[in-house]
Short mmCIF file of C-alpha atoms in Angstrom, two decimals:
data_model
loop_
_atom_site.label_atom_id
_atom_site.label_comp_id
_atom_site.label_asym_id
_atom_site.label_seq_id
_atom_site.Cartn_x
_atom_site.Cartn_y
_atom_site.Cartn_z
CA UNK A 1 -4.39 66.43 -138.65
CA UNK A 2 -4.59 63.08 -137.43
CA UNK A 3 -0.93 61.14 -136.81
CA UNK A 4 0.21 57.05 -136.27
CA UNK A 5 2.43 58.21 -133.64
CA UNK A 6 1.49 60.66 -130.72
CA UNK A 7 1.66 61.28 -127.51
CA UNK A 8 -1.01 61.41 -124.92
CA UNK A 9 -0.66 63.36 -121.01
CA UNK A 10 -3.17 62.09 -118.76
CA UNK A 11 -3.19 62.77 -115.43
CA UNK A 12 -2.85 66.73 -115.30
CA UNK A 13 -3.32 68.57 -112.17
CA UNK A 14 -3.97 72.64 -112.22
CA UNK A 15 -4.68 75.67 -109.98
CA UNK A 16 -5.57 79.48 -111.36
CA UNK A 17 -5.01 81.95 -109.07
CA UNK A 18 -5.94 84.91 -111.08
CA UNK A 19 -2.32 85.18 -113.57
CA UNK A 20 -1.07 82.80 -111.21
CA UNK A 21 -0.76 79.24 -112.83
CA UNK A 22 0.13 75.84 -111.71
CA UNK A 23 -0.33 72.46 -113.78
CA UNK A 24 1.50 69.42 -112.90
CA UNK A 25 1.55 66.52 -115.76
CA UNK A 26 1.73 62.66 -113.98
CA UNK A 27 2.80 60.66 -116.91
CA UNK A 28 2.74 60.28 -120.41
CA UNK A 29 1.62 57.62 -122.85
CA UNK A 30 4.10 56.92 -125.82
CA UNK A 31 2.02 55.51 -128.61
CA UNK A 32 3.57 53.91 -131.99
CA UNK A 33 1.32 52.85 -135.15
CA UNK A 34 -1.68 52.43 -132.66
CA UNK A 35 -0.18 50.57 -129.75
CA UNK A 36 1.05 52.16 -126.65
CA UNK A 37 5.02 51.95 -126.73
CA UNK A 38 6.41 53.08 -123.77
CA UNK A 39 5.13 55.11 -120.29
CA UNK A 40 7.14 58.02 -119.24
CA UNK A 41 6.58 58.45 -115.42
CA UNK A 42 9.15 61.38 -115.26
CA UNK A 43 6.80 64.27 -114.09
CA UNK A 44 6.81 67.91 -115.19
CA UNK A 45 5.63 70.97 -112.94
CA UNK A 46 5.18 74.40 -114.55
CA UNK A 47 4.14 77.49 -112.48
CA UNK A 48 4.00 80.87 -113.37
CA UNK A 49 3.74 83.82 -110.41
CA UNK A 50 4.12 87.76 -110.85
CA UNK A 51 8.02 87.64 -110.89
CA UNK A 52 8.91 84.73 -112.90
CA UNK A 53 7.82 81.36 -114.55
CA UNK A 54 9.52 77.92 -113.65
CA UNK A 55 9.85 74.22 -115.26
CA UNK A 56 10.30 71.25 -112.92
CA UNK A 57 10.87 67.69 -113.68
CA UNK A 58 11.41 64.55 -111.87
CA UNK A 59 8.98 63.17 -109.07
CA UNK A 60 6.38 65.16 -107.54
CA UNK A 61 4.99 62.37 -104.79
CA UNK A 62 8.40 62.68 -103.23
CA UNK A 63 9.30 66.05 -103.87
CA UNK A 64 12.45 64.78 -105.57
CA UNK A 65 12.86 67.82 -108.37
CA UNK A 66 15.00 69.40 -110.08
CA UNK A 67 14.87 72.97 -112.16
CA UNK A 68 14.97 72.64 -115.78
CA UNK A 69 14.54 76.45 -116.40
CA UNK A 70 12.97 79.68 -115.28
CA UNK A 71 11.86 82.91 -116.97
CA UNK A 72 11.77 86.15 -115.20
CA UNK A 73 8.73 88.35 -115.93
CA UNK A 74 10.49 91.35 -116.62
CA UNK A 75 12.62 89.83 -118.84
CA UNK A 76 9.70 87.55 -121.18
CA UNK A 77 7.14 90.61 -120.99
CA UNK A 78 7.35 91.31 -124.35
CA UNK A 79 6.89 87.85 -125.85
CA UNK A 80 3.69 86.22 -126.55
CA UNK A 81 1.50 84.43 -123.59
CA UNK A 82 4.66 86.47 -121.28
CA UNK A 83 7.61 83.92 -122.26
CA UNK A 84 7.94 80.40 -123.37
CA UNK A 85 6.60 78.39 -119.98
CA UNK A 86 3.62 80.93 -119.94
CA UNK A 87 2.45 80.03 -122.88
CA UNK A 88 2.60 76.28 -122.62
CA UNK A 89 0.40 76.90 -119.51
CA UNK A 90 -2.09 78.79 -121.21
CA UNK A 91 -2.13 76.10 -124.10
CA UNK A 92 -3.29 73.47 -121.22
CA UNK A 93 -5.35 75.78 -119.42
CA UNK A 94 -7.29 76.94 -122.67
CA UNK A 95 -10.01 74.58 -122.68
CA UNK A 96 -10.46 74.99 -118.81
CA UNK A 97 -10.29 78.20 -118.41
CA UNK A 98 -12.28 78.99 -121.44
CA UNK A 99 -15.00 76.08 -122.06
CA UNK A 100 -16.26 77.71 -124.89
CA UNK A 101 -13.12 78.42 -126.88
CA UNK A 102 -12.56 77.75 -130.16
CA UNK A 103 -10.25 75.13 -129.15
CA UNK A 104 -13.60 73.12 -127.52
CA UNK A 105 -16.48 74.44 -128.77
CA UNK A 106 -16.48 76.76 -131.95
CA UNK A 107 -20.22 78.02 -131.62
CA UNK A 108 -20.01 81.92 -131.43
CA UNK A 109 -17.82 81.57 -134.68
CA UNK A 110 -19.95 79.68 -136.39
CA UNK A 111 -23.56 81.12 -135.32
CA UNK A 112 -22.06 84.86 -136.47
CA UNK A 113 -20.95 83.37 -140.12
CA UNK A 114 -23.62 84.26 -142.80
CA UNK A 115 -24.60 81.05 -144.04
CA UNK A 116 -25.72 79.88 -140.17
CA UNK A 117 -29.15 78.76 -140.48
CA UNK A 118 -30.81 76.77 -137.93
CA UNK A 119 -32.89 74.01 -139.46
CA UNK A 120 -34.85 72.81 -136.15
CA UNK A 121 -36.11 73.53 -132.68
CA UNK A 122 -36.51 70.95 -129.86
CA UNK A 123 -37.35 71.36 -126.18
CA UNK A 124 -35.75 68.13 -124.21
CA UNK A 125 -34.54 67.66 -120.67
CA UNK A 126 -30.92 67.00 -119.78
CA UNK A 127 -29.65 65.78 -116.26
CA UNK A 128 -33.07 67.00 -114.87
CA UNK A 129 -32.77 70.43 -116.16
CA UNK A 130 -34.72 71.99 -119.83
CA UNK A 131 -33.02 72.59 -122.90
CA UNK A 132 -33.91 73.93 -126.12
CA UNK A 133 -32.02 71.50 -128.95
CA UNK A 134 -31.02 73.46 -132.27
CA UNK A 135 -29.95 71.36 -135.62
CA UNK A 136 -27.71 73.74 -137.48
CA UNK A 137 -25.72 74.01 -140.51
CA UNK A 138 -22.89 76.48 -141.13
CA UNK A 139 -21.18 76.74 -145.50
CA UNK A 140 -18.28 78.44 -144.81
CA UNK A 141 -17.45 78.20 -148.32
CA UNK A 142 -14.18 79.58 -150.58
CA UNK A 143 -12.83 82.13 -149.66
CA UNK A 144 -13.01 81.97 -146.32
CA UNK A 145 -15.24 84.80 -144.57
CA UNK A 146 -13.95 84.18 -140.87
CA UNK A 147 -10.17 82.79 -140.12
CA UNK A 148 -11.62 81.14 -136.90
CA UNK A 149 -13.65 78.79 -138.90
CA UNK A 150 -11.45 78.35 -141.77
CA UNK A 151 -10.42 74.88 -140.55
CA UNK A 152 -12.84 73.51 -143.39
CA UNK A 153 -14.07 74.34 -146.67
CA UNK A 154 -17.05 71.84 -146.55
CA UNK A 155 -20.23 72.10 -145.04
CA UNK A 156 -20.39 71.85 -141.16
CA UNK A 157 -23.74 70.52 -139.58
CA UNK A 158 -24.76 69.14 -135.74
CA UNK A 159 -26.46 70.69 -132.87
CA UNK A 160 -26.16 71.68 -129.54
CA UNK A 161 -28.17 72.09 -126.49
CA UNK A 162 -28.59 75.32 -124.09
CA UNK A 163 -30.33 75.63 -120.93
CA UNK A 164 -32.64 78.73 -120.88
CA UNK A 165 -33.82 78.97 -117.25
CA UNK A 166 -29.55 78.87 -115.96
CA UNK A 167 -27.96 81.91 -117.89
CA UNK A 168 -28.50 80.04 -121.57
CA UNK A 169 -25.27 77.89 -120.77
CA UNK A 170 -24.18 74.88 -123.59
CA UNK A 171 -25.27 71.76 -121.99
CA UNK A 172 -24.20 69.24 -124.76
CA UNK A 173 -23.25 69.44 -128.71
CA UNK A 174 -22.62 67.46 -131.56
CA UNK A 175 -20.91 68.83 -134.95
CA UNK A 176 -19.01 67.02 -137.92
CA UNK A 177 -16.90 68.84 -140.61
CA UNK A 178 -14.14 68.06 -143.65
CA UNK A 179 -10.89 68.36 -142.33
CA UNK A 180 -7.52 67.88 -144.98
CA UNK A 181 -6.27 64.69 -145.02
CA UNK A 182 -2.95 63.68 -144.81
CA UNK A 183 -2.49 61.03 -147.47
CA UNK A 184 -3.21 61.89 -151.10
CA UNK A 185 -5.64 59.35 -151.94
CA UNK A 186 -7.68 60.73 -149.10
CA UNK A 187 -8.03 64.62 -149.34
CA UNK A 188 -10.58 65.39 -146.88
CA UNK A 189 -11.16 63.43 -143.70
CA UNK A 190 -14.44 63.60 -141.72
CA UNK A 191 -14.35 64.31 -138.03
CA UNK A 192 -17.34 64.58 -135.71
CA UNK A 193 -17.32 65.72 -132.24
CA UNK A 194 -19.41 65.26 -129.39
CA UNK A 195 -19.10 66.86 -126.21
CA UNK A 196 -20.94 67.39 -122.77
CA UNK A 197 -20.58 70.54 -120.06
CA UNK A 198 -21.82 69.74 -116.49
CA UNK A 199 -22.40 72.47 -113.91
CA UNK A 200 -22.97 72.85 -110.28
CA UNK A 201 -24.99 75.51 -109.05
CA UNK A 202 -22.85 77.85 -106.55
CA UNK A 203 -23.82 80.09 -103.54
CA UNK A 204 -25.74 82.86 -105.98
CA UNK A 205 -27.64 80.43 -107.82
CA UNK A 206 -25.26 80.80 -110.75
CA UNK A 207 -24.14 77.71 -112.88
CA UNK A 208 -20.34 77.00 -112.72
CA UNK A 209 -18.83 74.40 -115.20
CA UNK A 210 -17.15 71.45 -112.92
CA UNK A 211 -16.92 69.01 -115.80
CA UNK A 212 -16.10 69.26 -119.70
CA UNK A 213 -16.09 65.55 -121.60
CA UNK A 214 -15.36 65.95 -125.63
CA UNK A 215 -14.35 63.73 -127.54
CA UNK A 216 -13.38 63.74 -131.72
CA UNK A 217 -14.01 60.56 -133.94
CA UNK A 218 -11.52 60.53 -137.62
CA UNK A 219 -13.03 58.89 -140.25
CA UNK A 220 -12.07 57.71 -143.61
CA UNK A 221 -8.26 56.67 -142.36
CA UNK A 222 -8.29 53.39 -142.43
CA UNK A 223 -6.45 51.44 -140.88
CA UNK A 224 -5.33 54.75 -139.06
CA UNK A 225 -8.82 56.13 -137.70
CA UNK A 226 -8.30 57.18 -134.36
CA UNK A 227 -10.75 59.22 -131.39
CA UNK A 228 -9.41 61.46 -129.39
CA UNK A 229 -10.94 62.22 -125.88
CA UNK A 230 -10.62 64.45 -123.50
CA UNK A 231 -12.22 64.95 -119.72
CA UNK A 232 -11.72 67.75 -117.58
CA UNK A 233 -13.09 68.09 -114.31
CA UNK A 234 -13.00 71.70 -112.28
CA UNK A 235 -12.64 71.86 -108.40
CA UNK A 236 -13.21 75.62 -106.85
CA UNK A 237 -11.72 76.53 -103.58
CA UNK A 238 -9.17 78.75 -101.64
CA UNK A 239 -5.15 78.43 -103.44
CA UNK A 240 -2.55 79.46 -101.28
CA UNK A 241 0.27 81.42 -102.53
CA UNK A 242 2.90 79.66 -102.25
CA UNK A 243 1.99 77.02 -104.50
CA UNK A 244 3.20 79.04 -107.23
CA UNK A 245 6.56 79.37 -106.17
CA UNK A 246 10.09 77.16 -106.22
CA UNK A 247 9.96 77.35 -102.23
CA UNK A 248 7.40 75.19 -101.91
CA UNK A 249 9.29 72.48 -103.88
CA UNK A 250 12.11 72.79 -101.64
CA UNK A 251 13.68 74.66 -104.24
CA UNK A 252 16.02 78.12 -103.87
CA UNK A 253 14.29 81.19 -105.42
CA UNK A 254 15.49 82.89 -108.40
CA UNK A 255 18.29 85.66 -107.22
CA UNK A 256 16.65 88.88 -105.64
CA UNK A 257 13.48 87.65 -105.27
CA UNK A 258 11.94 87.22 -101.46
CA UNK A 259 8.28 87.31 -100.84
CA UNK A 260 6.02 88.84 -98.53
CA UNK A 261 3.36 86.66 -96.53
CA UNK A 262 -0.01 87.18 -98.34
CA UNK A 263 -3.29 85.92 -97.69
CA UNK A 264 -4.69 83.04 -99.83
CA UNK A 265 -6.86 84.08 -102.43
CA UNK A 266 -10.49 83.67 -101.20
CA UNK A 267 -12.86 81.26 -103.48
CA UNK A 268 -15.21 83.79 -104.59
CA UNK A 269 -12.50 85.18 -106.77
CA UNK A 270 -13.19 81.72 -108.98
CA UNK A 271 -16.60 81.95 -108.57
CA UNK A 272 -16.84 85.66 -109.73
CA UNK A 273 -14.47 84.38 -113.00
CA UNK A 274 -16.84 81.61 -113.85
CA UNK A 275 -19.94 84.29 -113.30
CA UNK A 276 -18.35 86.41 -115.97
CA UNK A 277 -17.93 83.71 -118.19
CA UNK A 278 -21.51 82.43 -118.28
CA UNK A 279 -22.90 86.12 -117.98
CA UNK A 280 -20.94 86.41 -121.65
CA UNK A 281 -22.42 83.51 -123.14
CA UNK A 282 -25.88 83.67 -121.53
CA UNK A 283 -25.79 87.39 -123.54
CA UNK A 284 -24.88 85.85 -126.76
CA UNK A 285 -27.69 82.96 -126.70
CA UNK A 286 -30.44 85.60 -125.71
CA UNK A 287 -29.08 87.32 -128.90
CA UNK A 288 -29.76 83.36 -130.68
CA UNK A 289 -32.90 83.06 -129.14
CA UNK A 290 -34.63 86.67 -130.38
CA UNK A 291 -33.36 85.75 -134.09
CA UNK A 292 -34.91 82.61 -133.98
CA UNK A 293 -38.36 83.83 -132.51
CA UNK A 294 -38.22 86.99 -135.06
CA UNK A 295 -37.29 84.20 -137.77
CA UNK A 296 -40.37 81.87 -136.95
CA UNK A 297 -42.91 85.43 -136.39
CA UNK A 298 -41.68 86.49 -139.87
CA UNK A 299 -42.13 83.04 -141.24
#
């Protein structure tokens, strides 16, 4: 639900080395009734290894840090995401590690509800490469037949693009939906969101996502309408190990732990990731594309 007051991180820095996680936050934007209020430049680093999860704030340029907290893995396995600083990494690293999730793009959700119905075909070109354009509409309706959609009750209509000849991968998308409002005069709000996935083809001819642009407009909040953006761009290459540990800040390590030198993991490991990834989706949007040839043959 759109606020006055937020806060905005830009500048975020991450590496995945398999369940090894790293994002670094540069400074945040204090905003107040619409205006920007105040910069924090205090940075934060969070990292998360096999053994144990850390905080770090303070400056990052200079390597002057200091440890706010850690959790050892033994100790958080239980809880969700494994302990409280895991799971604020895996809230950042949602969208990038999953470019299709419902937090970005809610498309497998909302092509498997019963009242998806595509209303129109359209081949097209995009960044030099052919796409197929669907307009859709989804009626979720009362009650709600899938939690994982259930963030309306209205209709929800748009479109989005997929790339046939590179494993059926979303190129671009458009949707708009009813979302509560937070005054009473205004019940629902309307929110429409357009987005954009760029790829780069790797060594296997595979497509692997290096960019992911969305962004959400609010309407019917005046004066408080608002857009939200957001841009993430993926790098893929070799992480060493160490980057996921207090040494490396010139910090001690936790009590008992010592490492043993390993080798830095190589970048096909990302590359194989990203493979699985599209291979998923390219399955589902096969699945789209033989309902919508045995809806036009039975037409």
């Amino acid at each position: 639900m759109p606020r006055v007051d937020w806060q905005l991180i830009r500048d975020v820095e991450f590496a995945v080395s398999g369940e090894q996680w790293l994002i670094i936050c540069h400074n945040l934007e204090e905003w107040r009734k619409g205006q920007l209020h105040k910069v924090h430049y205090q940075q934060s680093v969070r990292g998360a290894n096999s053994v144990y999860s850390f905080l770090l704030t303070g400056r990052y340029e200079t390597r002057e840090l200091r440890l706010e907290t850690y959790e050892m893995a033994e100790e958080v396995a239980s809880k969700p995401s494994g302990g409280g600083i895991r799971d604020m990494i895996a809230f950042w690293l949602s969208p990038i590690r999953a470019p299709f999730s419902l937090r970005t793009l809610p498309l497998p959700a909302l092509l498997r509800h019963p009242t998806f119905r595509v209303l129109k075909l359209r081949d097209g070109e995009r960044e030099g490469v052919r796409v197929i354009r669907a307009d859709f509409e989804v009626r979720p309706g009362q009650p709600f037949t899938d939690p994982r959609i259930s963030w309306t009750r209205e209709p929800v209509w748009g479109w989005f693009e997929v790339a046939p000849d590179q494993e059926w991968t979303v190129r671009a998308f458009e949707y708009t939906y009813m979302a509560p409002g937070h005054k009473p005069e205004i019940p629902l709000v309307k929110a429409r969101v357009n987005g954009e996935v760029l790829y780069n083809i790797d060594f296997e001819g595979r497509p692997i996502v290096i960019q992911f642009k969305e962004s959400t407009s609010w309407r019917d909040l005046p004066p408080d309408s608002m857009i939200e953006m957001k841009d993430i761009q993926i790098e893929y290459g070799p992480v060493s190990e160490d980057r996921f540990r207090l040494s490396y800040y010139g910090l001690p390590e936790p009590p008992g732990v010592t490492w043993v030198q390993e080798r830095r993991t190589p970048v096909y490991v990302w590359l194989l990731v990203a493979a699985g990834v599209l291979l998923t989706l390219a399955v589902f949007f096969r699945w789209l594309a033989r309902r919508l040839r045995r809806g036009h043959s039975e037409g």
